[in-house]
Amino acid sequence: MEVLKVSTKSNPNSVAGAIAGAIRSSGAVVMQVVGAGALNQATKASVIARGILSAGGLDIVMTPSFADIEIDGEQRTALRLRLEDRERRSISVDDPGRPRRPDDPW
């Protein structure tokens, strides 16, 4: 699955176009962000992409999760935002973005 790294300086319209393309081709994409500014840009891009895709009859949903990453030798916590077509959505027990439910067997 494609991972888009979004920063504070990312253009939301450009990211939205990348999201729309990935959703159309594979049904899902992951955005990875570190920091409030990057999360802001990613959120705006998600809203723009939702508008683009809705014109074609697609509805997307977002599932957030945390990830430990390394940037320049330093450990950081990133947010991963998984965006996928609601109709093609596939949640598995191996999906780290899926919240654990009390009735889960694992």
N, CA and C of each residue as an Amber inpcrd file, in Angstrom:
protein
   318
   0.8450000  -1.1710000   0.0000000   0.0000000   0.0000000   0.0000000
   0.8900000   1.2340000   0.0000000   0.4540000   2.2240000  -0.7300000
   1.2250000   3.4510000  -0.8480000   1.1760000   4.2460000   0.4660000
   2.3420000   4.7840000   0.8770000   2.4270000   5.6220000   2.0690000
   2.8430000   7.0190000   1.6200000   1.9790000   7.9920000   1.8970000
   2.2730000   9.3830000   1.5820000   2.7880000  10.0670000   2.8410000
   3.9830000  10.6160000   2.7790000   4.5290000  11.3480000   3.9210000
   4.1590000  12.8140000   3.7500000   3.3750000  13.3150000   4.6940000
   2.8630000  14.6750000   4.6210000   3.5890000  15.5250000   5.6570000
   4.0380000  16.7140000   5.2380000   4.7280000  17.6230000   6.1500000
   3.9360000  18.9170000   6.2870000   4.4210000  19.7830000   7.1370000
   3.8040000  21.0970000   7.3360000   3.7870000  21.8870000   6.0320000
   4.8010000  21.6560000   5.1820000   4.9310000  22.4090000   3.9370000
   4.2080000  21.7640000   2.7590000   3.5760000  20.6180000   2.9730000
   2.8680000  19.9360000   1.8860000   1.6690000  20.7600000   1.4240000
   1.4450000  20.7470000   0.1220000   0.3050000  21.4360000  -0.4610000
  -0.9080000  20.5060000  -0.3730000  -1.9530000  20.8850000   0.3590000
  -3.1180000  20.0160000   0.5210000  -3.7710000  19.5930000  -0.7950000
  -3.7820000  20.4820000  -1.7980000  -4.3830000  20.1280000  -3.0830000
  -3.5690000  19.0460000  -3.7910000  -2.2510000  19.1410000  -3.7110000
  -1.3900000  18.1240000  -4.3250000  -1.5380000  16.7830000  -3.6120000
  -1.5730000  16.8150000  -2.2940000  -1.7480000  15.5840000  -1.5220000
  -3.1170000  14.9780000  -1.8140000  -4.1340000  15.8190000  -1.9310000
  -5.4900000  15.3310000  -2.2440000  -5.5110000  14.6100000  -3.5880000
  -4.8020000  15.1430000  -4.5630000  -4.7260000  14.4930000  -5.8660000
  -4.0620000  13.1260000  -5.7690000  -2.9960000  13.0390000  -4.9670000
  -2.3050000  11.7630000  -4.7690000  -3.2140000  10.7690000  -4.0480000
  -3.9630000  11.2530000  -3.0640000  -4.9130000  10.3950000  -2.3370000
  -5.9570000   9.8510000  -3.3060000  -6.5480000  10.7490000  -4.0950000
  -7.6040000  10.3460000  -5.0290000  -7.0890000   9.3010000  -6.0160000
  -5.8910000   9.5080000  -6.5410000  -5.3130000   8.5520000  -7.4730000
  -5.0920000   7.1930000  -6.8430000  -4.5610000   7.1860000  -5.6250000
  -4.3020000   5.9180000  -4.9300000  -5.6000000   5.2000000  -4.5810000
  -6.6090000   5.9360000  -4.1490000  -7.8990000   5.3230000  -3.8050000
  -8.5360000   4.7110000  -5.0490000  -8.4660000   5.4370000  -6.1560000
  -9.0500000   4.9160000  -7.4020000  -8.3390000   3.6540000  -7.8780000
  -7.0140000   3.6100000  -7.7190000  -6.2650000   2.4670000  -8.2450000
  -6.2540000   1.2640000  -7.3140000  -6.0890000   1.4970000  -6.0080000
  -5.9700000   0.3420000  -5.1060000  -7.0230000   0.2970000  -4.0060000
  -7.7940000   1.3680000  -3.8530000  -8.8500000   1.3680000  -2.8480000
  -8.4350000   1.8920000  -1.4950000  -7.1050000   2.1180000  -1.2870000
  -6.6450000   2.6010000   0.0190000  -5.2860000   3.2710000  -0.1060000
  -4.9840000   4.1200000   0.8570000  -3.6870000   4.7910000   0.9420000
  -3.4430000   5.1390000   2.4080000  -2.1880000   5.2650000   2.8020000
  -1.8350000   5.6630000   4.1620000  -1.0600000   6.9680000   4.0950000
  -1.4550000   7.9290000   4.9310000  -0.6780000   9.1520000   5.0980000
   0.0570000   9.0420000   6.4210000   1.3100000   9.4530000   6.4310000
   2.0970000   9.4420000   7.6680000   2.4920000  10.8770000   7.9860000
   2.2220000  11.3010000   9.2270000   2.5110000  12.6750000   9.6300000
   3.2010000  12.6900000  10.9890000   4.0240000  13.7250000  11.1900000
   4.6400000  13.9680000  12.4870000   4.4240000  15.4450000  12.8050000
   3.7100000  15.7210000  13.8630000   3.4930000  17.0970000  14.2900000
   2.1400000  17.6530000  13.8940000   1.7730000  18.7070000  14.6100000
   0.4530000  19.3120000  14.4220000   0.2870000  19.9590000  13.0540000
   1.3210000  20.6230000  12.5700000   1.2270000  21.2720000  11.2670000
   1.0250000  20.2710000  10.1470000   1.7390000  19.1630000  10.2100000
   1.5990000  18.1160000   9.2010000   0.2160000  17.4760000   9.2850000
  -0.2750000  17.2730000  10.5010000  -1.6180000  16.7140000  10.6660000
  -2.6650000  17.6600000  10.0880000  -2.4760000  18.9470000  10.2600000
  -3.3960000  19.9400000   9.6990000  -3.4420000  19.8310000   8.1750000
  -2.2750000  19.7580000   7.5390000  -2.2240000  19.6600000   6.0850000
  -2.8560000  18.3530000   5.6000000  -2.6010000  17.2600000   6.3130000
  -3.1520000  15.9570000   5.9440000  -4.6750000  15.9520000   6.0800000
  -5.1650000  16.5900000   7.1180000  -6.6130000  16.6600000   7.3300000
  -7.2790000  17.4580000   6.2100000  -6.6970000  18.5960000   5.8700000
  -7.2450000  19.3960000   4.7750000  -7.2260000  18.5990000   3.4690000
  -6.1270000  17.8890000   3.2190000  -6.0180000  17.0810000   2.0000000
  -7.0890000  15.9930000   1.9720000  -7.3700000  15.3960000   3.1190000
  -8.3930000  14.3470000   3.1980000  -9.7640000  14.8870000   2.8430000
 -10.0780000  16.0670000   3.3330000 -11.3800000  16.6820000   3.0480000
 -11.4900000  17.0140000   1.5610000 -10.4180000  17.5610000   0.9950000
 -10.4170000  17.8930000  -0.4390000 -10.5760000  16.6150000  -1.2660000
  -9.8230000  15.5700000  -0.8980000  -9.8970000  14.2950000  -1.6230000
 -11.2930000  13.6910000  -1.5320000 -11.9080000  13.8250000  -0.3930000
 -13.2670000  13.2860000  -0.2330000 -14.2240000  13.9590000  -1.2080000
 -14.0710000  15.2620000  -1.3780000 -14.8940000  15.9880000  -2.3400000
 -14.6260000  15.5500000  -3.7710000 -13.3580000  15.3720000  -4.1080000
 -12.9850000  14.9210000  -5.4550000 -13.5920000  13.5470000  -5.7340000
 -13.4220000  12.6380000  -4.7850000 -13.8710000  11.2630000  -4.9840000
 -15.3880000  11.1160000  -4.9390000 -16.0550000  11.9750000  -4.1830000
 -17.5160000  11.8630000  -4.0870000 -18.1810000  12.1520000  -5.4270000
 -17.5340000  12.9650000  -6.2520000 -18.0730000  13.2520000  -7.5850000
 -18.1450000  11.9810000  -8.4340000 -17.2710000  11.0200000  -8.1370000
 -17.2630000   9.7540000  -8.8460000 -18.0060000   8.6480000  -8.1200000
 -18.7200000   9.0100000  -7.0570000 -19.5160000   8.0320000  -6.3250000
 -18.7620000   7.2690000  -5.2540000 -17.5390000   7.6930000  -4.9250000
 -16.7670000   7.0300000  -3.8770000 -16.8780000   7.8010000  -2.5670000
 -16.9550000   7.0730000  -1.4730000 -16.9800000   7.6680000  -0.1450000
 -15.8010000   7.0810000   0.6210000 -14.9690000   7.9380000   1.2040000
 -13.8020000   7.4280000   1.9120000 -13.9520000   7.5730000   3.4150000
 -13.2810000   6.6830000   4.1140000 -13.2390000   6.7190000   5.5750000
 -11.7740000   6.7490000   6.0070000 -11.5340000   7.2820000   7.2090000
 -10.1720000   7.3950000   7.7220000 -10.0610000   6.6290000   9.0310000
  -8.9700000   5.8710000   9.1650000  -8.6810000   5.1530000  10.3990000
  -7.2980000   5.5900000  10.8800000  -7.2190000   6.2780000  12.0270000
  -5.9200000   6.7320000  12.5270000  -5.2430000   5.6740000  13.4050000
  -3.9180000   5.7000000  13.4220000  -3.1430000   4.8340000  14.3110000
  -1.8010000   5.5090000  14.5870000  -1.0920000   5.0200000  15.5870000
   0.2380000   5.5160000  15.9140000   1.2910000   4.5920000  15.3210000
   2.4750000   5.1500000  15.0490000   3.6010000   4.3500000  14.5750000
   4.8850000   4.9430000  15.1530000   5.7750000   4.0850000  15.5980000
   7.0910000   4.5300000  16.0490000   8.0150000   4.5180000  14.8400000
   8.6250000   5.6670000  14.5510000   9.5090000   5.7880000  13.3950000
  10.8240000   6.4220000  13.8180000  11.7910000   6.3960000  12.9120000
  13.0830000   7.0260000  13.1730000  13.3260000   8.0840000  12.1100000
  13.6410000   9.2960000  12.5440000  13.9560000  10.3990000  11.6430000
  15.3040000  10.9530000  12.0610000  16.2770000  10.9010000  11.1680000
  17.6370000  11.3920000  11.4470000  18.2060000  10.7810000  12.7240000
  18.0000000   9.4910000  12.9070000  18.5360000   8.7850000  14.0650000
  17.7740000   9.0070000  15.3600000  16.6630000   9.7240000  15.2920000
  15.8700000  10.0400000  16.4890000  14.5300000   9.3130000  16.4280000
  14.1360000   8.6950000  17.5310000  12.8440000   8.0170000  17.6190000
  11.7360000   9.0510000  17.7230000  10.6900000   8.8860000  16.9120000
   9.5460000   9.7930000  16.9240000   8.2680000   8.9650000  16.8680000
   7.1840000   9.5900000  17.2640000   5.8710000   8.9650000  17.1200000
   5.1520000   9.6670000  15.9850000   4.7100000   8.8830000  15.0230000
   3.9770000   9.4190000  13.8790000   2.5200000   8.9980000  13.9730000
   1.6920000   9.7440000  13.3030000   0.2980000   9.3360000  13.1140000
   0.1910000   8.7720000  11.7130000  -0.4690000   7.6500000  11.5980000
  -0.7610000   7.0800000  10.2880000  -2.2580000   7.1620000  10.0820000
  -2.6330000   7.7470000   8.9710000  -4.0390000   7.9280000   8.6390000
  -4.3390000   7.0670000   7.4210000  -5.0600000   5.9900000   7.6360000
  -5.4160000   5.0890000   6.5380000  -6.7340000   5.5600000   5.9420000
  -6.7040000   5.8750000   4.6660000  -7.8990000   6.3070000   3.9460000
  -8.2730000   5.2080000   2.9720000  -9.5460000   4.8550000   2.9510000
  -9.9810000   3.8140000   2.0390000 -11.4150000   4.0280000   1.6070000
 -11.7310000   3.4420000   0.4720000 -13.0900000   3.4800000  -0.0600000
 -13.9980000   2.6850000   0.8780000 -15.0600000   3.3080000   1.3370000
 -15.9570000   2.6700000   2.2990000 -16.4920000   1.3280000   1.7810000
 -16.7920000   1.2340000   0.4980000 -17.3460000   0.0110000  -0.0750000
 -16.3200000  -1.1140000  -0.1960000 -15.0700000  -0.7720000  -0.4370000
 -14.0190000  -1.7870000  -0.6040000 -13.2390000  -2.0190000   0.6800000
 -13.6830000  -1.4250000   1.7580000 -12.9700000  -1.4770000   3.0320000
 -12.7690000  -2.9130000   3.4900000 -11.5510000  -3.2000000   3.9000000
 -11.2360000  -4.5430000   4.3930000 -10.5050000  -4.4240000   5.7200000
 -11.1860000  -4.6900000   6.7860000 -10.5630000  -4.6360000   8.1030000
 -10.2100000  -6.0540000   8.4980000  -8.9620000  -6.2320000   8.8410000
  -8.5280000  -7.5480000   9.3060000  -7.9750000  -7.4190000  10.7100000
  -7.8530000  -8.5230000  11.3910000  -7.3220000  -8.4840000  12.7510000
  -5.8500000  -8.1060000  12.7430000  -5.1870000  -8.1960000  11.5840000
  -3.7780000  -7.8330000  11.4850000  -3.5750000  -6.3570000  11.1740000
  -4.6480000  -5.6160000  10.9830000  -4.5640000  -4.2040000  10.6310000
  -4.2320000  -3.3900000  11.8740000  -3.0330000  -2.7510000  11.9270000
  -2.6640000  -1.9930000  13.1220000  -3.5290000  -0.7620000  13.3430000
  -4.2510000  -0.3150000  12.3120000  -5.1090000   0.8420000  12.4610000
  -6.4780000   0.5060000  13.0210000  -6.7490000  -0.7790000  13.1700000
  -8.0630000  -1.2090000  13.6490000  -8.0750000  -1.2110000  15.1690000
  -9.0130000  -0.4960000  15.7670000  -9.0900000  -0.5050000  17.2320000
  -9.4990000  -1.8630000  17.7740000  -8.9590000  -2.2450000  18.8970000
  -9.2980000  -3.5220000  19.5210000 -10.6550000  -3.3960000  20.1720000
 -11.4840000  -4.4150000  19.9680000 -12.8150000  -4.4620000  20.5700000
 -12.8120000  -5.4900000  21.6740000 -13.6690000  -5.3180000  22.6990000
 -13.6950000  -6.2590000  23.8170000 -14.0060000  -7.6840000  23.4120000
 -14.7510000  -7.8830000  22.3160000 -15.1180000  -9.2320000  21.9020000
 -14.1250000  -9.8550000  20.9210000 -13.0000000  -9.1710000  20.6270000
 -11.9970000  -9.7370000  19.7320000 -11.3650000 -10.9760000  20.3460000
 -11.1890000 -12.0330000  19.5410000 -10.6160000 -13.2760000  20.0770000
  -9.1130000 -13.1890000  20.3200000  -8.4500000 -12.1760000  19.8760000
  -7.0060000 -12.0490000  20.0190000  -6.7370000 -11.0300000  21.0320000
